[in-house]
């Protein structure tokens, strides 16, 4: 017997979502962002599923990038934070992997490394987010330095937006970035998923959708379905026990839920050690026996409880959708005070992944 929990990954929905994102940008090149193991979906499998349509892939780890090359992926592969040490610069050249260059110490590695071939560089600009990148006024000098290095090919200038998903938009950052981007003569890349869907002036030459590939909306006020996206990830687990409660009975740790009247509950084989958020409030939606229901009590490490009072058909062995096509991940995220990104990325390795 295996523990009855699984996360199902739908590659045809992923392909639909890639094309849906590209449709927004009238033919711009689109790098599929597959960092964080493709937001929990499996980066190699997702890259292979998109191999005949994606213009390229963006991720963080050189090891994952090399795995894509070794699996036969031919497209551009870009490391979004560039090399983390000198040895990675050499591996980038060996495996034809490009990367963001955001700081002078990375340029020193490029200069000092003995590179077996050319390295593609994306010059990263800090236009206001203040995580990574050169300031706009440093672009000319930095670009000159990069262009003096024989083995370095600087193809693209990039930045990243802090509020493309909310009402504050991209205006201030775009104003800081656009003039230096245009003056650089390089290909321009700025748009994440939110900017792909909402800020067409930032589409430039290459866009970088992430979350929308996985069917989830970047916007707080709408779900992915409203953007024409399909669900790529379904987390489900089965009921392994039921309990009949009397009025006044409590459920789980902390006595966080007290029954107001007699009710029946189901115990589901999914907990926070699987990646379901412990902080998800009483009443977080689930789907079971073709009906919506909700969690009761605090999520435990390996189990959670749901209300079955109105669901006589649900019993031991019934499958409970925790998020998926019937329970939007955005709803669960809202009940946990977080975003779909975090839930997808938090799926634990112990949860078996199945392709559907
Ligand atoms: C993660 C990331 C993206 C994709 O962001 P989404 O909001 O998931 O579309 C794009 N660019 C960079 C630099 C990133 O780190």
Coordinates of C-alpha atoms and ligand atoms in Angstrom, one line a residue:
X1 CA 0.0 0.0 0.0
X2 CA 1.2 3.5 -0.8
X3 CA 0.0 6.5 1.0
X4 CA -3.0 7.8 -1.0
X5 CA -1.7 11.2 -2.1
X6 CA -0.5 12.4 -5.4
X7 CA 0.1 15.6 -7.5
X8 CA -0.9 15.3 -11.1
X9 CA 0.8 17.4 -13.7
X10 CA -1.0 18.1 -17.0
X11 CA 1.5 18.9 -19.8
X12 CA -1.2 19.6 -22.4
X13 CA -2.5 22.4 -20.2
X14 CA 1.1 23.6 -19.8
X15 CA 1.4 23.8 -23.6
X16 CA -1.9 25.5 -23.9
X17 CA -0.8 28.1 -21.3
X18 CA 2.5 28.7 -23.1
X19 CA 0.6 29.5 -26.3
X20 CA -1.9 31.6 -24.4
X21 CA 0.9 33.7 -22.9
X22 CA 2.6 34.1 -26.3
X23 CA -0.7 35.1 -27.9
X24 CA -0.7 38.2 -25.7
X25 CA 2.6 39.3 -27.2
X26 CA 2.0 39.0 -30.9
X27 CA 4.9 36.8 -31.7
X28 CA 7.5 38.0 -29.4
X29 CA 10.0 35.4 -28.2
X30 CA 9.0 33.9 -24.9
X31 CA 11.3 32.1 -22.5
X32 CA 9.4 29.6 -20.4
X33 CA 10.5 30.3 -16.8
X34 CA 11.0 26.8 -15.2
X35 CA 12.9 27.8 -12.1
X36 CA 12.1 26.2 -8.8
X37 CA 11.7 22.8 -10.6
X38 CA 9.1 24.5 -12.9
X39 CA 7.2 25.9 -9.9
X40 CA 6.9 22.4 -8.5
X41 CA 5.9 20.7 -11.8
X42 CA 9.3 19.1 -12.7
X43 CA 11.6 21.2 -14.8
X44 CA 12.9 18.6 -17.1
X45 CA 9.5 17.1 -17.9
X46 CA 8.1 20.6 -18.5
X47 CA 11.0 21.6 -20.8
X48 CA 10.5 18.4 -22.8
X49 CA 6.7 19.0 -23.0
X50 CA 7.4 22.5 -24.4
X51 CA 10.5 21.6 -26.5
X52 CA 8.7 21.9 -29.8
X53 CA 7.2 25.3 -29.1
X54 CA 9.2 27.3 -26.5
X55 CA 11.9 29.8 -27.7
X56 CA 13.9 29.0 -24.6
X57 CA 14.0 28.3 -20.9
X58 CA 15.0 30.3 -17.9
X59 CA 16.0 28.9 -14.5
X60 CA 18.5 29.3 -11.7
X61 CA 20.8 26.3 -11.3
X62 CA 23.5 25.3 -13.7
X63 CA 23.0 21.7 -12.7
X64 CA 19.4 21.9 -13.9
X65 CA 20.5 23.7 -17.0
X66 CA 23.1 21.0 -17.8
X67 CA 20.4 18.3 -17.3
X68 CA 18.3 20.0 -19.9
X69 CA 21.2 20.0 -22.4
X70 CA 22.0 16.4 -21.6
X71 CA 18.4 15.5 -22.3
X72 CA 18.7 17.1 -25.7
X73 CA 17.1 20.5 -25.2
X74 CA 18.5 22.7 -28.0
X75 CA 16.9 26.1 -27.2
X76 CA 18.4 29.0 -25.3
X77 CA 18.8 28.4 -21.6
X78 CA 19.3 31.4 -19.4
X79 CA 20.3 31.4 -15.8
X80 CA 18.2 34.2 -14.2
X81 CA 20.8 35.0 -11.6
X82 CA 23.8 34.2 -13.7
X83 CA 26.8 32.3 -12.4
X84 CA 27.2 31.8 -8.6
X85 CA 31.0 31.2 -8.9
X86 CA 33.8 31.1 -11.3
X87 CA 33.5 27.4 -12.2
X88 CA 29.9 28.0 -13.3
X89 CA 31.1 30.5 -15.9
X90 CA 33.2 27.7 -17.5
X91 CA 30.3 25.3 -17.4
X92 CA 28.1 27.9 -19.1
X93 CA 30.6 28.1 -22.0
X94 CA 30.9 24.3 -22.2
X95 CA 27.1 23.7 -22.3
X96 CA 26.1 26.8 -24.2
X97 CA 24.1 28.2 -21.3
X98 CA 23.5 32.0 -21.1
X99 CA 23.0 34.0 -18.0
X100 CA 22.2 37.3 -16.4
X101 CA 25.1 39.3 -15.3
X102 CA 24.1 41.6 -12.5
X103 CA 27.3 42.6 -10.6
X104 CA 31.0 43.4 -11.1
X105 CA 32.2 40.2 -9.4
X106 CA 30.5 38.1 -12.1
X107 CA 32.3 40.2 -14.8
X108 CA 35.6 39.4 -13.0
X109 CA 34.8 35.7 -13.4
X110 CA 34.1 36.2 -17.0
X111 CA 37.3 38.1 -17.5
X112 CA 39.5 35.7 -15.5
X113 CA 38.0 32.3 -16.5
X114 CA 39.6 30.3 -19.3
X115 CA 36.5 29.9 -21.4
X116 CA 36.2 27.0 -23.8
X117 CA 33.7 28.9 -25.9
X118 CA 31.5 32.0 -26.0
X119 CA 29.1 32.9 -23.2
X120 CA 25.8 34.6 -23.8
X121 CA 25.2 37.4 -21.3
X122 CA 22.0 39.1 -20.4
X123 CA 22.9 42.4 -18.8
X124 CA 20.6 42.8 -15.7
X125 CA 19.4 46.3 -14.7
X126 CA 18.1 47.3 -11.3
X127 CA 15.3 49.6 -12.3
X128 CA 13.9 49.9 -8.8
X129 CA 13.4 46.5 -7.3
X130 CA 16.8 46.7 -5.6
X131 CA 17.6 43.0 -5.6
X132 CA 19.9 42.4 -8.5
X133 CA 21.4 44.5 -11.3
X134 CA 23.4 47.5 -12.4
X135 CA 21.8 50.9 -12.1
X136 CA 20.7 52.6 -15.3
X137 CA 23.5 55.1 -15.1
X138 CA 26.0 52.3 -15.0
X139 CA 24.8 50.6 -18.2
X140 CA 27.1 52.3 -20.7
X141 CA 30.3 51.7 -18.8
X142 CA 29.3 48.1 -17.9
X143 CA 28.4 47.3 -21.4
X144 CA 31.7 48.6 -22.7
X145 CA 33.5 46.4 -20.2
X146 CA 31.5 43.3 -21.3
X147 CA 32.0 44.1 -25.0
X148 CA 35.8 44.3 -24.5
X149 CA 35.8 40.6 -23.4
X150 CA 36.4 38.4 -26.5
X151 CA 34.5 35.3 -25.3
X152 CA 31.4 37.3 -24.1
X153 CA 28.4 37.9 -26.3
X154 CA 26.0 40.4 -24.6
X155 CA 22.7 39.7 -26.4
X156 CA 20.1 41.2 -24.2
X157 CA 19.3 43.8 -21.6
X158 CA 16.8 42.8 -18.9
X159 CA 15.0 44.1 -15.8
X160 CA 12.3 42.7 -13.5
X161 CA 9.2 44.4 -12.2
X162 CA 8.1 44.6 -8.6
X163 CA 4.4 45.6 -9.1
X164 CA 3.4 44.5 -12.6
X165 CA 0.6 42.6 -10.9
X166 CA -1.1 45.4 -9.0
X167 CA -2.5 48.8 -9.5
X168 CA 0.9 50.5 -9.1
X169 CA 1.9 48.9 -12.4
X170 CA 5.3 49.3 -14.1
X171 CA 5.5 53.0 -15.0
X172 CA 8.3 54.1 -12.7
X173 CA 10.5 51.2 -13.4
X174 CA 9.8 51.3 -17.1
X175 CA 10.7 54.9 -17.2
X176 CA 14.1 54.1 -15.6
X177 CA 14.8 51.2 -17.9
X178 CA 13.4 51.9 -21.3
X179 CA 15.7 54.7 -22.3
X180 CA 18.9 52.8 -21.4
X181 CA 17.5 49.7 -22.9
X182 CA 16.9 51.4 -26.2
X183 CA 20.3 53.1 -26.2
X184 CA 22.1 49.8 -25.6
X185 CA 21.1 48.4 -28.9
X186 CA 20.6 45.0 -27.2
X187 CA 17.4 42.8 -27.3
X188 CA 15.1 44.0 -24.5
X189 CA 13.5 41.7 -22.0
X190 CA 11.4 42.9 -19.1
X191 CA 7.9 41.3 -18.9
X192 CA 7.0 38.6 -16.4
X193 CA 3.6 37.0 -16.6
X194 CA 1.8 40.0 -15.2
X195 CA 3.4 42.3 -17.7
X196 CA 2.7 39.9 -20.5
X197 CA -1.0 40.1 -19.7
X198 CA -1.3 43.7 -18.6
X199 CA 1.6 45.9 -19.8
X200 CA 2.1 45.5 -23.5
X201 CA 4.5 48.5 -23.8
X202 CA 7.0 46.4 -21.9
X203 CA 7.0 43.3 -24.1
X204 CA 10.2 44.3 -25.9
X205 CA 11.9 41.4 -27.8
X206 CA 11.7 38.6 -25.3
X207 CA 9.1 38.0 -22.5
X208 CA 9.6 35.7 -19.5
X209 CA 6.3 34.2 -18.4
X210 CA 6.4 31.9 -15.3
X211 CA 3.3 31.6 -13.2
X212 CA 0.8 31.8 -16.1
X213 CA 2.4 28.7 -17.7
X214 CA 1.2 26.8 -14.7
X215 CA -2.4 28.1 -15.0
X216 CA -2.3 30.5 -12.0
X217 CA -3.1 34.1 -12.2
X218 CA -0.5 36.7 -11.1
X219 CA -3.3 39.1 -10.2
X220 CA -5.0 39.0 -6.8
X221 CA -8.4 39.9 -8.3
X222 CA -8.8 37.1 -10.9
X223 CA -8.1 33.4 -11.3
X224 CA -6.1 31.8 -14.1
X225 CA -9.3 30.7 -15.8
X226 CA -10.3 34.3 -16.4
X227 CA -7.1 34.7 -18.3
X228 CA -7.8 31.7 -20.5
X229 CA -5.4 29.5 -18.6
X230 CA -5.8 25.8 -17.8
X231 CA -4.9 24.0 -14.6
X232 CA -1.6 22.2 -14.7
X233 CA -1.4 20.9 -11.2
X234 CA -3.9 18.9 -9.2
X235 CA -3.1 18.0 -5.6
X236 CA -5.4 15.3 -4.2
X237 CA -5.4 12.8 -1.4
X238 CA -7.9 10.2 -0.1
X239 CA -10.0 10.0 3.0
X240 CA -8.4 7.5 5.3
X241 CA -10.9 7.7 8.3
X242 CA -14.2 9.4 9.2
X243 CA -15.4 10.6 12.6
X244 CA -18.9 11.4 13.9
X245 CA -18.8 14.5 16.0
X246 CA -21.3 15.7 18.6
X247 CA -21.9 19.3 19.3
X248 CA -19.0 20.6 21.3
X249 CA -16.4 18.1 20.0
X250 CA -13.2 19.6 18.8
X251 CA -10.9 18.6 15.9
X252 CA -7.1 18.4 15.8
X253 CA -4.2 20.2 17.4
X254 CA -5.0 23.3 19.4
X255 CA -8.7 22.5 19.5
X256 CA -8.9 25.0 16.7
X257 CA -12.4 23.9 15.6
X258 CA -15.4 23.1 17.8
X259 CA -18.5 21.5 16.3
X260 CA -21.6 23.6 16.8
X261 CA -23.8 20.6 16.0
X262 CA -23.5 17.0 15.2
X263 CA -21.4 16.5 12.1
X264 CA -19.4 14.0 10.1
X265 CA -15.8 14.7 9.1
X266 CA -13.2 13.0 7.0
X267 CA -9.5 12.6 7.7
X268 CA -7.5 13.2 4.5
X269 CA -3.9 11.9 3.9
X270 CA -2.4 15.3 3.3
X271 CA -0.6 17.6 5.7
X272 CA 1.9 20.4 5.9
X273 CA 4.7 17.9 5.3
X274 CA 3.3 17.4 1.9
X275 CA 3.2 21.1 1.2
X276 CA -0.4 21.9 2.1
X277 CA -0.2 25.2 4.1
X278 CA -0.6 24.7 7.8
X279 CA -1.8 28.2 8.2
X280 CA -4.8 27.6 5.8
X281 CA -7.8 28.7 7.8
X282 CA -10.9 26.7 8.8
X283 CA -13.1 26.7 5.8
X284 CA -10.5 26.4 3.1
X285 CA -12.3 24.9 0.1
X286 CA -11.8 21.3 -1.1
X287 CA -13.8 19.1 -3.6
X288 CA -15.0 15.6 -2.7
X289 CA -17.7 13.4 -4.1
X290 CA -18.4 16.0 -6.8
X291 CA -19.2 18.7 -4.3
X292 CA -17.4 21.5 -2.6
X293 CA -16.6 21.2 1.1
X294 CA -14.1 22.8 3.4
X295 CA -11.4 22.0 5.9
X296 CA -12.1 21.9 9.7
X297 CA -9.4 22.4 12.3
X298 CA -5.7 22.9 12.1
X299 CA -3.7 21.1 9.3
X300 CA -1.4 18.5 10.9
X301 CA 1.9 17.3 9.5
X302 CA 0.4 14.3 7.7
X303 CA -3.4 14.8 7.8
X304 CA -6.1 17.4 7.6
X305 CA -9.9 17.2 8.3
X306 CA -12.8 18.1 6.1
X307 CA -16.5 18.5 6.7
X308 CA -18.6 15.6 5.2
X309 CA -21.9 16.5 6.9
X310 CA -23.7 17.1 3.6
X311 CA -21.8 14.4 1.7
X312 CA -23.1 10.9 2.6
X313 CA -21.4 9.6 -0.6
X314 CA -18.0 10.5 0.7
X315 CA -16.3 7.8 2.7
X316 CA -12.9 6.1 3.3
X317 CA -11.2 5.9 -0.1
X318 CA -12.9 9.0 -1.6
X319 CA -10.6 11.2 -3.4
X320 CA -10.4 14.8 -2.2
X321 CA -9.2 17.5 -4.5
X322 CA -7.1 20.0 -2.5
X323 CA -6.4 22.2 -5.5
X324 CA -6.9 21.6 -9.2
X325 CA -9.6 22.2 -11.8
X326 CA -12.4 22.4 -9.3
X327 CA -10.7 24.2 -6.4
X328 CA -8.6 27.0 -7.8
X329 CA -5.1 27.2 -6.2
X330 CA -5.7 30.9 -5.9
X331 CA -8.6 30.2 -3.5
X332 CA -6.4 28.0 -1.3
X333 CA -3.6 30.5 -1.4
X334 CA -6.0 33.3 -0.3
X335 CA -7.2 31.2 2.6
X336 CA -3.6 30.8 3.6
X337 CA -2.5 34.4 3.2
X338 CA -0.2 33.6 0.3
X339 CA 0.0 33.2 -3.4
X340 CA -0.3 30.2 -5.8
X341 CA 3.4 30.4 -6.5
X342 CA 4.3 29.5 -3.0
X343 CA 1.9 26.5 -2.8
X344 CA 3.1 25.0 -6.1
X345 CA 6.7 25.4 -5.1
X346 CA 6.1 23.9 -1.7
X347 CA 4.9 20.5 -2.8
X348 CA 7.1 18.1 -0.9
X349 CA 9.3 15.5 -2.7
X350 CA 7.4 12.7 -0.8
X351 CA 4.3 13.4 -2.8
X352 CA 4.4 11.2 -5.9
X353 CA 4.2 13.2 -9.2
X354 CA 2.0 11.7 -11.9
X355 CA 1.7 12.9 -15.5
X356 CA -1.9 13.1 -16.8
Ligands
LIG1 C1 10.5 34.3 -11.7 C2 10.9 35.3 -12.8 C3 10.0 35.6 -13.9 C4 8.7 35.0 -14.0 O1 7.8 35.6 -13.1 P1 6.2 35.2 -13.1 O2 5.6 36.2 -12.2 O3 6.1 33.8 -12.5 O4 5.8 35.3 -14.5 C5 10.5 36.4 -14.8 N1 11.7 37.0 -14.7 C6 12.5 36.8 -13.7 C7 13.8 37.5 -13.6 C8 12.1 36.0 -12.6 O5 12.9 35.8 -11.6

